CSV table of N, CA and C in Angstrom, one decimal:
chain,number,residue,atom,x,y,z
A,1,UNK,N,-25.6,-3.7,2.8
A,1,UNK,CA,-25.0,-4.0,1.5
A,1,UNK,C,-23.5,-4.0,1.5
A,2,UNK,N,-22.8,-3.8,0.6
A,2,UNK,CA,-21.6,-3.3,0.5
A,2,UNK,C,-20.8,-2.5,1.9
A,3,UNK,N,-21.2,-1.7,2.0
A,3,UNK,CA,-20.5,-0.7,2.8
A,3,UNK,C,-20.7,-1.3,4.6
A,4,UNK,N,-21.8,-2.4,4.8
A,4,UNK,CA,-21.7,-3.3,6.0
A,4,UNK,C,-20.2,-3.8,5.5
A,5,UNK,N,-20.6,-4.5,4.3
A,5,UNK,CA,-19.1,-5.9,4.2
A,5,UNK,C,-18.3,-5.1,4.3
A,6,UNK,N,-17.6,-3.6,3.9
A,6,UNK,CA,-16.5,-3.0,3.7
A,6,UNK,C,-16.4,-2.9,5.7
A,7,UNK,N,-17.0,-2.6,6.5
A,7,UNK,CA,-17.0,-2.5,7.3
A,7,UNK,C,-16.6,-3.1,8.5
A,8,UNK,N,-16.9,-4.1,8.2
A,8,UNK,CA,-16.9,-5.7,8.5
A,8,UNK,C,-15.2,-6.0,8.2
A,9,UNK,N,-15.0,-5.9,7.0
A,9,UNK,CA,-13.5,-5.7,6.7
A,9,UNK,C,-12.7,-5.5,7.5
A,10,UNK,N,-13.3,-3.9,7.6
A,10,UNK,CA,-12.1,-3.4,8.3
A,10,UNK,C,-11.8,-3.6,9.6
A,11,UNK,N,-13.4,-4.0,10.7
A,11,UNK,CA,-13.3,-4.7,11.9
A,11,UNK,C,-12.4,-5.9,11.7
A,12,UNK,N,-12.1,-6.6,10.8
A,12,UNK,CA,-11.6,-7.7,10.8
A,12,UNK,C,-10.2,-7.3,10.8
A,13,UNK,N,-9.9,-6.2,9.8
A,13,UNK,CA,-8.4,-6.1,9.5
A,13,UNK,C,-7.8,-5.5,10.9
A,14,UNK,N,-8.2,-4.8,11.9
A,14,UNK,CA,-8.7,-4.1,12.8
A,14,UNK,C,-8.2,-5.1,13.5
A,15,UNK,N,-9.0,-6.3,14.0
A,15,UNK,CA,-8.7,-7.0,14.9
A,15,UNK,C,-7.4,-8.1,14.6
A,16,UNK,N,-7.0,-8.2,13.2
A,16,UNK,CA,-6.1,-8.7,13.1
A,16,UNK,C,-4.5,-8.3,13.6
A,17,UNK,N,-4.8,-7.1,13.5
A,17,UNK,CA,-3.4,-6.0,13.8
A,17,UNK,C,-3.2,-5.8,15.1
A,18,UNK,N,-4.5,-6.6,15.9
A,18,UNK,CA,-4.3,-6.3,17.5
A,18,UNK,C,-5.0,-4.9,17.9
A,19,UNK,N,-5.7,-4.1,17.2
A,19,UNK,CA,-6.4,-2.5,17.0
A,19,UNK,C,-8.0,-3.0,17.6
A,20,UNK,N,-9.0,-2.3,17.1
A,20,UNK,CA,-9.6,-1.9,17.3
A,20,UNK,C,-10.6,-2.9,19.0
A,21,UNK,N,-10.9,-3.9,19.1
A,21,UNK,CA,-11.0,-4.7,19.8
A,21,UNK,C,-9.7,-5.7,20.5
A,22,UNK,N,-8.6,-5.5,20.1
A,22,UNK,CA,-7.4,-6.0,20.6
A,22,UNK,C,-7.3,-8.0,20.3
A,23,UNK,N,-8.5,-8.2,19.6
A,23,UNK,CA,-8.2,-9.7,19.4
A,23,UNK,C,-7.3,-9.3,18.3
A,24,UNK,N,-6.6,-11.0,18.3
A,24,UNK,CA,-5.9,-11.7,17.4
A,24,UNK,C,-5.8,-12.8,16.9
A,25,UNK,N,-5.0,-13.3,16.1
A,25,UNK,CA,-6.0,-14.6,15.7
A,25,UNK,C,-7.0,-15.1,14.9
A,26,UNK,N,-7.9,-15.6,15.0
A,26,UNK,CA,-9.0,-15.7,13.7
A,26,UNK,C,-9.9,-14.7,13.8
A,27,UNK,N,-10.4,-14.1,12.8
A,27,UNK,CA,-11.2,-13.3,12.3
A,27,UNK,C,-12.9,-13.8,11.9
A,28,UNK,N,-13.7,-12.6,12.5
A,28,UNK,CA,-15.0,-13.1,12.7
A,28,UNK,C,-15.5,-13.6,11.2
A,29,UNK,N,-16.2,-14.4,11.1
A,29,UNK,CA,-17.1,-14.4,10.0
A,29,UNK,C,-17.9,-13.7,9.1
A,30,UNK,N,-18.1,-13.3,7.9
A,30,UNK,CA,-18.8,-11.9,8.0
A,30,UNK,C,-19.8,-12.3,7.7
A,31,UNK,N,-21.1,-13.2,8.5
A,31,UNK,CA,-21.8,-13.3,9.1
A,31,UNK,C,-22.1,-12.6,10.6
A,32,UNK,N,-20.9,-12.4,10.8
A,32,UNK,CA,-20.5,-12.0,12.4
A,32,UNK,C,-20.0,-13.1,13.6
A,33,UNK,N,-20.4,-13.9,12.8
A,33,UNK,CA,-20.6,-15.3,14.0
A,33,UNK,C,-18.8,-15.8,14.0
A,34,UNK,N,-18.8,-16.5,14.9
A,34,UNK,CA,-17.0,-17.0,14.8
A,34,UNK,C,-17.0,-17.6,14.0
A,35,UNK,N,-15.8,-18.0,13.7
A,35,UNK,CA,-15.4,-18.6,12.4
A,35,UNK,C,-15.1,-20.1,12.7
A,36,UNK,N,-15.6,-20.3,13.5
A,36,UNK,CA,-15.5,-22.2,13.7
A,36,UNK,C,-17.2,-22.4,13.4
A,37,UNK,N,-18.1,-21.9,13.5
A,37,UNK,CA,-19.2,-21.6,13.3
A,37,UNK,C,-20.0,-21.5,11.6
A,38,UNK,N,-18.6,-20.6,11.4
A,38,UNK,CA,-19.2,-20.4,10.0
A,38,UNK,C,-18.6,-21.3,9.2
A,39,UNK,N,-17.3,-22.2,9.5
A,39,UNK,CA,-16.4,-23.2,8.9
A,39,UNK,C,-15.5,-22.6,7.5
A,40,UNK,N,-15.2,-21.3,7.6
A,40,UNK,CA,-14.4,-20.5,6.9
A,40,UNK,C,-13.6,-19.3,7.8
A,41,UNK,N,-12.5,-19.1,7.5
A,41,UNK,CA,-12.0,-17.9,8.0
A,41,UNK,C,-11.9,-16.8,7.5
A,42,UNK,N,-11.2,-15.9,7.5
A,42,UNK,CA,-11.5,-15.2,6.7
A,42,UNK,C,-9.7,-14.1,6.5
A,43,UNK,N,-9.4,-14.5,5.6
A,43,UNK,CA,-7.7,-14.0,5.9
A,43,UNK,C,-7.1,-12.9,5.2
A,44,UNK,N,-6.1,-12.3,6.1
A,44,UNK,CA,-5.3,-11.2,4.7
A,44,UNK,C,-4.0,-11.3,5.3
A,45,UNK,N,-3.2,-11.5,3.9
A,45,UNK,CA,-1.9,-11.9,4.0
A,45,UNK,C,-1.2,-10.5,3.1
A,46,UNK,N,0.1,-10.5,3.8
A,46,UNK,CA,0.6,-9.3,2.7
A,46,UNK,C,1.1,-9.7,1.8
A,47,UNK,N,1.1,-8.5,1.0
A,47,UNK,CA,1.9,-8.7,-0.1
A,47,UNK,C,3.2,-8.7,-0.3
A,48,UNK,N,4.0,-9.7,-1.3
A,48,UNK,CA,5.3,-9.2,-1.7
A,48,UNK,C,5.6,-8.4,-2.6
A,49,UNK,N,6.5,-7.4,-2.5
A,49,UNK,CA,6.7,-5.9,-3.2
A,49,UNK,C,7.4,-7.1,-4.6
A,50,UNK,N,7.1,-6.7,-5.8
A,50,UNK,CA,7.6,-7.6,-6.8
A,50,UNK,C,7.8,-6.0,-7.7
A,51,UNK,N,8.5,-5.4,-7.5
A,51,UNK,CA,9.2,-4.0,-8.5
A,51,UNK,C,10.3,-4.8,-9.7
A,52,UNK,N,9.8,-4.4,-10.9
A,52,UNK,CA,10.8,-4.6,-12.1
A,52,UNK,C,11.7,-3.3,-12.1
A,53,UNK,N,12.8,-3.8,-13.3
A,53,UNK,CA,14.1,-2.7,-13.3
A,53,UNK,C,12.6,-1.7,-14.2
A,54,UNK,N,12.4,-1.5,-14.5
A,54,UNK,CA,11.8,-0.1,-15.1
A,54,UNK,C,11.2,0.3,-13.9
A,55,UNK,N,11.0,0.0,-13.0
A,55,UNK,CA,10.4,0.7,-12.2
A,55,UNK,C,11.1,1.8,-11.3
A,56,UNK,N,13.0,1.0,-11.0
A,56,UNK,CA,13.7,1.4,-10.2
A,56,UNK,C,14.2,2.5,-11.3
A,57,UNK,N,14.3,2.3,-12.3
A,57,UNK,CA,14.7,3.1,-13.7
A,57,UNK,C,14.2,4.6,-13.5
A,58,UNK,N,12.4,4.1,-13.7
A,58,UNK,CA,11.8,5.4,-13.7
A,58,UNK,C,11.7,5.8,-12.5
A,59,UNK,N,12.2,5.8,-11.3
A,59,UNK,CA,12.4,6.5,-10.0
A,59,UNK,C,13.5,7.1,-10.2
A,60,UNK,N,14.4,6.3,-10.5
A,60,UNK,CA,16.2,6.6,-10.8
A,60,UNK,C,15.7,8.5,-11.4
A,61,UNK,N,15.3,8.1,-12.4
A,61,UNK,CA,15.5,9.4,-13.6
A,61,UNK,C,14.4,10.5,-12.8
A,62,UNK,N,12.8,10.0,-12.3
A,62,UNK,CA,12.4,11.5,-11.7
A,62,UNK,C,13.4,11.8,-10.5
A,63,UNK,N,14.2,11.0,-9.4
A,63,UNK,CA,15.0,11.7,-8.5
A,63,UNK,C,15.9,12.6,-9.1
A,64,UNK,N,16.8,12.2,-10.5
A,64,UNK,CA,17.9,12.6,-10.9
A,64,UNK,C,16.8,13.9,-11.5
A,65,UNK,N,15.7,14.3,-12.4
A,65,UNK,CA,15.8,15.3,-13.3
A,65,UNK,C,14.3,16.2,-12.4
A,66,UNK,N,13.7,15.4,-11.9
A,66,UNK,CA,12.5,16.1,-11.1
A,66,UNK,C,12.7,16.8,-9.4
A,67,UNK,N,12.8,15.6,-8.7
A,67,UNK,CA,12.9,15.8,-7.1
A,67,UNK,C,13.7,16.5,-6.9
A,68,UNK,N,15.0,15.7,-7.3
A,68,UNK,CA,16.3,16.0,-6.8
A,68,UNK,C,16.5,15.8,-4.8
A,69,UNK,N,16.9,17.0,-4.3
A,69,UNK,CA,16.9,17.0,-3.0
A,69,UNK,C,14.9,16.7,-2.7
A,70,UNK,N,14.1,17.2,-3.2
A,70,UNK,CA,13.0,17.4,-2.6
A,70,UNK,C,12.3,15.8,-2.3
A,71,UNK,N,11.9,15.6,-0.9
A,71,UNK,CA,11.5,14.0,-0.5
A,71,UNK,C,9.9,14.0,-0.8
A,72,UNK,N,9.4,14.5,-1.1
A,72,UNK,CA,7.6,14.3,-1.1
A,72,UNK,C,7.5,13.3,-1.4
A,73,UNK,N,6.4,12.8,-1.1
A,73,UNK,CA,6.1,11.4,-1.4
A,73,UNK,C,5.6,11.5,-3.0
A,74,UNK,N,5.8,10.7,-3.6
A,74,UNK,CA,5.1,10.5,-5.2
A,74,UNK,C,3.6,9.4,-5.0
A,75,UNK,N,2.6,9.9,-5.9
A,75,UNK,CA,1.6,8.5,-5.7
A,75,UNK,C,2.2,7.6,-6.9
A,76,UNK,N,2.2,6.2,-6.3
A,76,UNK,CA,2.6,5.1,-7.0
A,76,UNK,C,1.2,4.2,-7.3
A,77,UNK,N,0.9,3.2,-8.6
A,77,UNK,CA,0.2,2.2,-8.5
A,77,UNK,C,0.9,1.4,-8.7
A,78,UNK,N,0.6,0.1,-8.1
A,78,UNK,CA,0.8,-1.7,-8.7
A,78,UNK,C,-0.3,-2.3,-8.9
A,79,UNK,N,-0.3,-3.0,-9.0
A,79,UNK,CA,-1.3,-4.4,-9.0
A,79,UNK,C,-0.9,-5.6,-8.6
A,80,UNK,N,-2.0,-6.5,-8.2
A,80,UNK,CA,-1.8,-8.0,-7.9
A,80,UNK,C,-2.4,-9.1,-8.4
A,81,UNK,N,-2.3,-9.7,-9.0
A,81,UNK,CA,-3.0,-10.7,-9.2
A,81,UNK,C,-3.4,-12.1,-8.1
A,82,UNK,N,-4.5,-12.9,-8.6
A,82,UNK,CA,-4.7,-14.3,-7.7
A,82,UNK,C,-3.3,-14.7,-7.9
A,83,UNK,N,-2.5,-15.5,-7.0
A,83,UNK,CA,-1.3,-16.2,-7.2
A,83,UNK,C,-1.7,-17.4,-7.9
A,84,UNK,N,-0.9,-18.3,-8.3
A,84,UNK,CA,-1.2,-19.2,-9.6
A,84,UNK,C,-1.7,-20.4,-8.8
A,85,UNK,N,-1.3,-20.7,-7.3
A,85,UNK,CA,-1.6,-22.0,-6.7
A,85,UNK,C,-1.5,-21.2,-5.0
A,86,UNK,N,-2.1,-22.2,-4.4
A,86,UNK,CA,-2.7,-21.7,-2.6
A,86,UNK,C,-1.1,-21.8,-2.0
A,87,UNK,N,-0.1,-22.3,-2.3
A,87,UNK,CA,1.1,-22.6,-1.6
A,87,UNK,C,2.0,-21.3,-2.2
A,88,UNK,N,1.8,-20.3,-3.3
A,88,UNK,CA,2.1,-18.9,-3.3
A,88,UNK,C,1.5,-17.9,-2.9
A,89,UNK,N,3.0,-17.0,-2.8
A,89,UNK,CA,2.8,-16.0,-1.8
A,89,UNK,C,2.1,-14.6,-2.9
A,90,UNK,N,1.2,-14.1,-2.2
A,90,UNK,CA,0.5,-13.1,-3.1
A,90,UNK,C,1.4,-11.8,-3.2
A,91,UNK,N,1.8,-11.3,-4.4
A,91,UNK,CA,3.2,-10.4,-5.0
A,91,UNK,C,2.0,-9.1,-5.8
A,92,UNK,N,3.1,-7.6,-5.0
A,92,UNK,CA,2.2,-6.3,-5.6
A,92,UNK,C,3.6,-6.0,-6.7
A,93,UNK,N,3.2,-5.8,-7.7
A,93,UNK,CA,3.9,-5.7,-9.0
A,93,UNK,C,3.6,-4.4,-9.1
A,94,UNK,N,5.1,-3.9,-8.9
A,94,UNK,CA,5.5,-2.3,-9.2
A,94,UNK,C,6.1,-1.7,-10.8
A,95,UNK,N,5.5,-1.9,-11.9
A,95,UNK,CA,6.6,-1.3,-13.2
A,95,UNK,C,6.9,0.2,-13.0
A,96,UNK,N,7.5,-0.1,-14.5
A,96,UNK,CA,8.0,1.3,-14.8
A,96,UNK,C,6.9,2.7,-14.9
A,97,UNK,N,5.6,1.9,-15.6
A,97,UNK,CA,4.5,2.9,-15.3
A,97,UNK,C,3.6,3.0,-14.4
A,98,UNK,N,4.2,2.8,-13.0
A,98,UNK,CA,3.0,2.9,-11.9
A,98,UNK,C,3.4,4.0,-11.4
A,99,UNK,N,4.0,5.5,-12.1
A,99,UNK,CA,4.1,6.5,-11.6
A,99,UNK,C,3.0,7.4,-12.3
A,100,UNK,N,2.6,6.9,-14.1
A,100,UNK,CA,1.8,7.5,-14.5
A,100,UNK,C,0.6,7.7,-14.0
A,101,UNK,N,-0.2,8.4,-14.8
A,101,UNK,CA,-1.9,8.7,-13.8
A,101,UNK,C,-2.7,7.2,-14.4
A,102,UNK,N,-2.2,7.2,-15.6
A,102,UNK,CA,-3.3,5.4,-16.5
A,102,UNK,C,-2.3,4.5,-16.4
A,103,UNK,N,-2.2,3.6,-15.5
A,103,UNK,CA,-1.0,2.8,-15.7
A,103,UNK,C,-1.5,1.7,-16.6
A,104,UNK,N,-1.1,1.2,-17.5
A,104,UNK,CA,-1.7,0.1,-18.3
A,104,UNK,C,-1.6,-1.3,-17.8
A,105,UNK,N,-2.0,-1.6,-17.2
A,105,UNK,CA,-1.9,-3.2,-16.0
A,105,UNK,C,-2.7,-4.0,-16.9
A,106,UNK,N,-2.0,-5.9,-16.7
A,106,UNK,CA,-3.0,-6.9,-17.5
A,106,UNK,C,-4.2,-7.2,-16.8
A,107,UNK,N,-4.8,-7.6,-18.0
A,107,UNK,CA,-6.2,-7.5,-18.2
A,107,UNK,C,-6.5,-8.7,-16.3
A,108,UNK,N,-7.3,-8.3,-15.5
A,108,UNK,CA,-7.8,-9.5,-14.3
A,108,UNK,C,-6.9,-9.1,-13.3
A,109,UNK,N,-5.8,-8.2,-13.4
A,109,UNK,CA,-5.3,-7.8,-12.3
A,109,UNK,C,-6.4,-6.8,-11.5
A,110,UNK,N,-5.4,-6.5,-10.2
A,110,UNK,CA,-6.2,-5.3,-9.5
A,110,UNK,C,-5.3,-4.5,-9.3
A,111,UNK,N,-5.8,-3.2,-9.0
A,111,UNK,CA,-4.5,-1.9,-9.1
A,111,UNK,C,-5.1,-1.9,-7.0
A,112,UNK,N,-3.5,-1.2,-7.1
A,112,UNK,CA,-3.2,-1.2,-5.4
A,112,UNK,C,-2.5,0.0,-5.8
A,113,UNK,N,-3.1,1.5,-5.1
A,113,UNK,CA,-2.7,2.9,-5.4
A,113,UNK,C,-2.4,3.5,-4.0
A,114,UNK,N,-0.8,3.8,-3.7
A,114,UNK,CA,-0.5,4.7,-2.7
A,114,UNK,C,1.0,5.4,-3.0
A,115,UNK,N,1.6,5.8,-2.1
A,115,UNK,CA,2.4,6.6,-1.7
A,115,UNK,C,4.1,6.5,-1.7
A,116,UNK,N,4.8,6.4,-2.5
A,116,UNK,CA,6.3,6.5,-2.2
A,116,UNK,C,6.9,7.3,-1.7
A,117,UNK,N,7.4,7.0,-0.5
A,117,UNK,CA,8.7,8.2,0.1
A,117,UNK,C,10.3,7.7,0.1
A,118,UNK,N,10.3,8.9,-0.7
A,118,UNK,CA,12.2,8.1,-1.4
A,118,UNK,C,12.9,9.9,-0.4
A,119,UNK,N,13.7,8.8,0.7
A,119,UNK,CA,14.8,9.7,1.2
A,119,UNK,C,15.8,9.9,0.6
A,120,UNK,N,16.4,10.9,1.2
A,120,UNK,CA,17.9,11.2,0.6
A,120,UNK,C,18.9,10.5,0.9
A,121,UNK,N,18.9,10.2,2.5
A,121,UNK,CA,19.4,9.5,3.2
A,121,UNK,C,19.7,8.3,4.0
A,122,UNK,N,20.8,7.3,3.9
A,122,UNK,CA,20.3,5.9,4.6
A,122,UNK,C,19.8,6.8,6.3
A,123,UNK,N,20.2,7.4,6.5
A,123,UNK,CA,20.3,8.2,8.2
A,123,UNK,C,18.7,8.4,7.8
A,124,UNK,N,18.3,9.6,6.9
A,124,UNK,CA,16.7,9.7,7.0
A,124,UNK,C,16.3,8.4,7.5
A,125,UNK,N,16.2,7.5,6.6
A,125,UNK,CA,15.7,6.5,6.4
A,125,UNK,C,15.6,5.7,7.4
A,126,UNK,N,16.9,5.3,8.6
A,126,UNK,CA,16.5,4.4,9.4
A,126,UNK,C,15.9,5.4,10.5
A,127,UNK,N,15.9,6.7,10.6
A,127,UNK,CA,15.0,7.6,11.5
A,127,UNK,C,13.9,7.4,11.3
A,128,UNK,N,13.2,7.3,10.0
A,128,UNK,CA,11.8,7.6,9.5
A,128,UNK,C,11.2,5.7,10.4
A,129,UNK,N,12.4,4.5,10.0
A,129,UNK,CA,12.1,3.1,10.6
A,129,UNK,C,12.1,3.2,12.1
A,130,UNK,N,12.9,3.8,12.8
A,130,UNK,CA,13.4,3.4,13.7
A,130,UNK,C,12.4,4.1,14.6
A,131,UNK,N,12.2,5.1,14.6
A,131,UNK,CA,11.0,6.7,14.9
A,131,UNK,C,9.6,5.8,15.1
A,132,UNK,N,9.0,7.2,16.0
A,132,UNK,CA,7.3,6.6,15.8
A,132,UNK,C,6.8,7.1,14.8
A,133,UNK,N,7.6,7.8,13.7
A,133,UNK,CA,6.9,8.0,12.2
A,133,UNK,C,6.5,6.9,11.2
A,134,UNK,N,7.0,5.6,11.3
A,134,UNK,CA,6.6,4.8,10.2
A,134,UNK,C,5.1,4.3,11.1
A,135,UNK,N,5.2,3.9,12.4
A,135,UNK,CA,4.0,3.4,12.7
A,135,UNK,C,2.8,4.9,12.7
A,136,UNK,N,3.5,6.3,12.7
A,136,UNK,CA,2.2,7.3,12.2
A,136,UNK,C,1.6,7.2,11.3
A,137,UNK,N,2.9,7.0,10.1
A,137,UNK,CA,2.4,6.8,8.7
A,137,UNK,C,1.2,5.5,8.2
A,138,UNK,N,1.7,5.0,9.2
A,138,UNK,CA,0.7,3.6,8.9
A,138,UNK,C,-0.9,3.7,9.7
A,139,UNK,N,-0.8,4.6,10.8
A,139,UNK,CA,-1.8,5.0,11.4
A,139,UNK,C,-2.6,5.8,10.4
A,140,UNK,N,-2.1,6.6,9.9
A,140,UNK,CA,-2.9,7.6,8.6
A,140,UNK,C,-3.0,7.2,7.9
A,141,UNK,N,-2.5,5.7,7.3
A,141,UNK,CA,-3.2,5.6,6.0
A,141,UNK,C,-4.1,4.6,6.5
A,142,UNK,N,-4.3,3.7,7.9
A,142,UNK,CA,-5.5,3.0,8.5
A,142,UNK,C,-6.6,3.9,8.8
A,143,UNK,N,-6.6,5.4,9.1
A,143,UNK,CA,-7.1,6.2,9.3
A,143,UNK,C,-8.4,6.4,8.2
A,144,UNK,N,-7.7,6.9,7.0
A,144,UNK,CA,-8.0,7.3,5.8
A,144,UNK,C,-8.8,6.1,4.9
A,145,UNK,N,-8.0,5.3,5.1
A,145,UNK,CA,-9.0,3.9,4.5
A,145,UNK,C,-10.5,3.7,5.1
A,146,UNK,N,-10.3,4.0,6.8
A,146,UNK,CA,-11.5,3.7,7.8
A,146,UNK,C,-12.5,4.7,7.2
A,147,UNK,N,-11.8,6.1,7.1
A,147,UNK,CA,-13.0,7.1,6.4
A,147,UNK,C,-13.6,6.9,5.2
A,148,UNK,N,-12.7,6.2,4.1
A,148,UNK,CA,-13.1,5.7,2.7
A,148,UNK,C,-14.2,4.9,2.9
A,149,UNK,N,-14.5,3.8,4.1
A,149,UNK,CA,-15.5,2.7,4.0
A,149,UNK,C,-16.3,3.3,4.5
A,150,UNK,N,-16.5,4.3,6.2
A,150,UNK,CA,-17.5,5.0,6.5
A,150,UNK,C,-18.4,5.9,5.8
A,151,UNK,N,-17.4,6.5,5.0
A,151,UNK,CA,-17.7,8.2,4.2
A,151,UNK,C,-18.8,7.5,2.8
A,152,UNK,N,-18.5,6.0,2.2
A,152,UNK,CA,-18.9,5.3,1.4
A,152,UNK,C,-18.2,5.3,-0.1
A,153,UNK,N,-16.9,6.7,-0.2
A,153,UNK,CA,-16.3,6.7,-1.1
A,153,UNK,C,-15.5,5.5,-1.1
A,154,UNK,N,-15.1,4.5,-0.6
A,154,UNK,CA,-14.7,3.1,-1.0
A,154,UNK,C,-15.7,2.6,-1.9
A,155,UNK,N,-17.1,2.8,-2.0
A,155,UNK,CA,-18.1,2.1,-3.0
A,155,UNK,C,-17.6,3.1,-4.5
A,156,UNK,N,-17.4,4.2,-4.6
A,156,UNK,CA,-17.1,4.7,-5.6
A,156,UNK,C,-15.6,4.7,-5.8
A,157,UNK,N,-15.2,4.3,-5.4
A,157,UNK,CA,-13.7,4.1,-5.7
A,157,UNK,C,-13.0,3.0,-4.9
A,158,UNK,N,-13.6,1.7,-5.5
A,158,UNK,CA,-12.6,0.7,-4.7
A,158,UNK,C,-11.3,0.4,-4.6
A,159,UNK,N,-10.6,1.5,-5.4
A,159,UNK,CA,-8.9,0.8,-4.8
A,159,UNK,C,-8.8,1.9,-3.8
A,160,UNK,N,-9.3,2.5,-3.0
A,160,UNK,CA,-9.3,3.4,-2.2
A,160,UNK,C,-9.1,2.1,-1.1
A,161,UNK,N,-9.6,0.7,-0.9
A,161,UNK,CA,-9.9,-0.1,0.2
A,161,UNK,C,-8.3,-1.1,0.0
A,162,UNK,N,-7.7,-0.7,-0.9
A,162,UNK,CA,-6.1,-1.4,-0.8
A,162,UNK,C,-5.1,0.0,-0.9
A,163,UNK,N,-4.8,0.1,0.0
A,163,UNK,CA,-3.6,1.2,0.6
A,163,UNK,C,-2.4,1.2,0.5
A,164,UNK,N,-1.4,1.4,0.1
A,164,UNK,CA,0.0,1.1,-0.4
A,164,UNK,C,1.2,2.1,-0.2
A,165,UNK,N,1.6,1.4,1.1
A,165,UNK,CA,3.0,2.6,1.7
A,165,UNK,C,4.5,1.7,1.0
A,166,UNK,N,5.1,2.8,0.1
A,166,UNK,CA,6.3,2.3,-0.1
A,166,UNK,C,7.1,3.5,0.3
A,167,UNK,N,8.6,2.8,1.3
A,167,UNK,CA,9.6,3.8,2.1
A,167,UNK,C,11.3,3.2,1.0
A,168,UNK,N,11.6,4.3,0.7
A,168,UNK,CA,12.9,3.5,-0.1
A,168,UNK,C,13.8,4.9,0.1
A,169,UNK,N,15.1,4.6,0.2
A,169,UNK,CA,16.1,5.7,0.0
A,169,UNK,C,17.1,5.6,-1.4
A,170,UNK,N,17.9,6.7,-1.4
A,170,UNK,CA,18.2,7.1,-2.4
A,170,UNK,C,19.6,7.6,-2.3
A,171,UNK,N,20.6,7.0,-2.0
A,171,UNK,CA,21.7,8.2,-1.6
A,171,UNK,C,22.6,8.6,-3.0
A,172,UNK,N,22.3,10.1,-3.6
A,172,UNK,CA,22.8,10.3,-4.7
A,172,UNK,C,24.3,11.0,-4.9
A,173,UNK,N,24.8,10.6,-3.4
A,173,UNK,CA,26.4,10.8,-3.6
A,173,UNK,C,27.4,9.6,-3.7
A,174,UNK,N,26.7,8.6,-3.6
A,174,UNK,CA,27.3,7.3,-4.2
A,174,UNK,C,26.5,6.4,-5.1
């Protein structure tokens, strides 16, 4: 049922990244069979980060009156919607309330729930890029997703199966 296709997924997302089987390229059919076979592919494209000024606002104000120095990551939500036509690019819409716990998103969207780490420093910052810490971080949250589809908590909580790392700095001496 479900938890094959979730699985199936993530073989696919898996082999898209060059991971678990090391192909690249087209993605099996979730039939299993190749995809010239099945005469569909099967695709995932990223998202574009589409953040409004309330969003940068309500970051602005918890670094200034909450964090301050302290970098923990915050949980963030967006959402996406279908793009309006096949020749756009599919965009994760960040507002002002995707820091709340109920974010109020339009009606047919989908929420996409993860992680903001807002440095202090441009220097943090290209350490955390430049480092084998962004590709760990991205390893743990491929990790964590893999357990969501195994463990079968992705059936009870499907935005568990869309993962969301945002890295941003903050330098509050200028």
């Amino acid at each position: 049922g479900k938890l094959r296709l979730y699985k199936r997924l993530w073989r696919n997302a898996m082999a898209a990244a060059g991971g678990a089987n090391g192909a690249s390229g087209g993605y099996p059919a979730a039939d299993g069979g190749s995809p010239a076979s099945a005469g569909a592919v099967v695709a995932f494209s990223p998202l574009l980060p589409a953040p409004d000024v309330a969003f940068w606002q309500r970051l602005t104000a918890k670094k200034l009156d909450e964090l301050r120095l302290d970098s923990r990551e915050l949980v963030t939500t967006g959402y996406y919607e279908a793009p309006s036509s096949a020749a756009s690019q599919p965009k994760c819409f960040l507002l002002g309330e995707s820091f709340s716990e109920e974010p109020g998103f339009p009606a047919g969207s989908v929420s996409v729930r993860g992680h903001l780490k807002n440095f202090n420093t441009k220097e943090e910052f290209r350490d955390f890029l430049s480092s084998g810490a962004r590709a760990a971080r991205v390893t743990e949250a491929a990790v964590a997703l893999r357990e969501a589809i195994l463990s079968g908590d992705a059936l009870k909580d499907p935005v568990k199966l869309r993962p969301m790392i945002i890295v941003a700095f903050a330098d509050l001496k200028k």
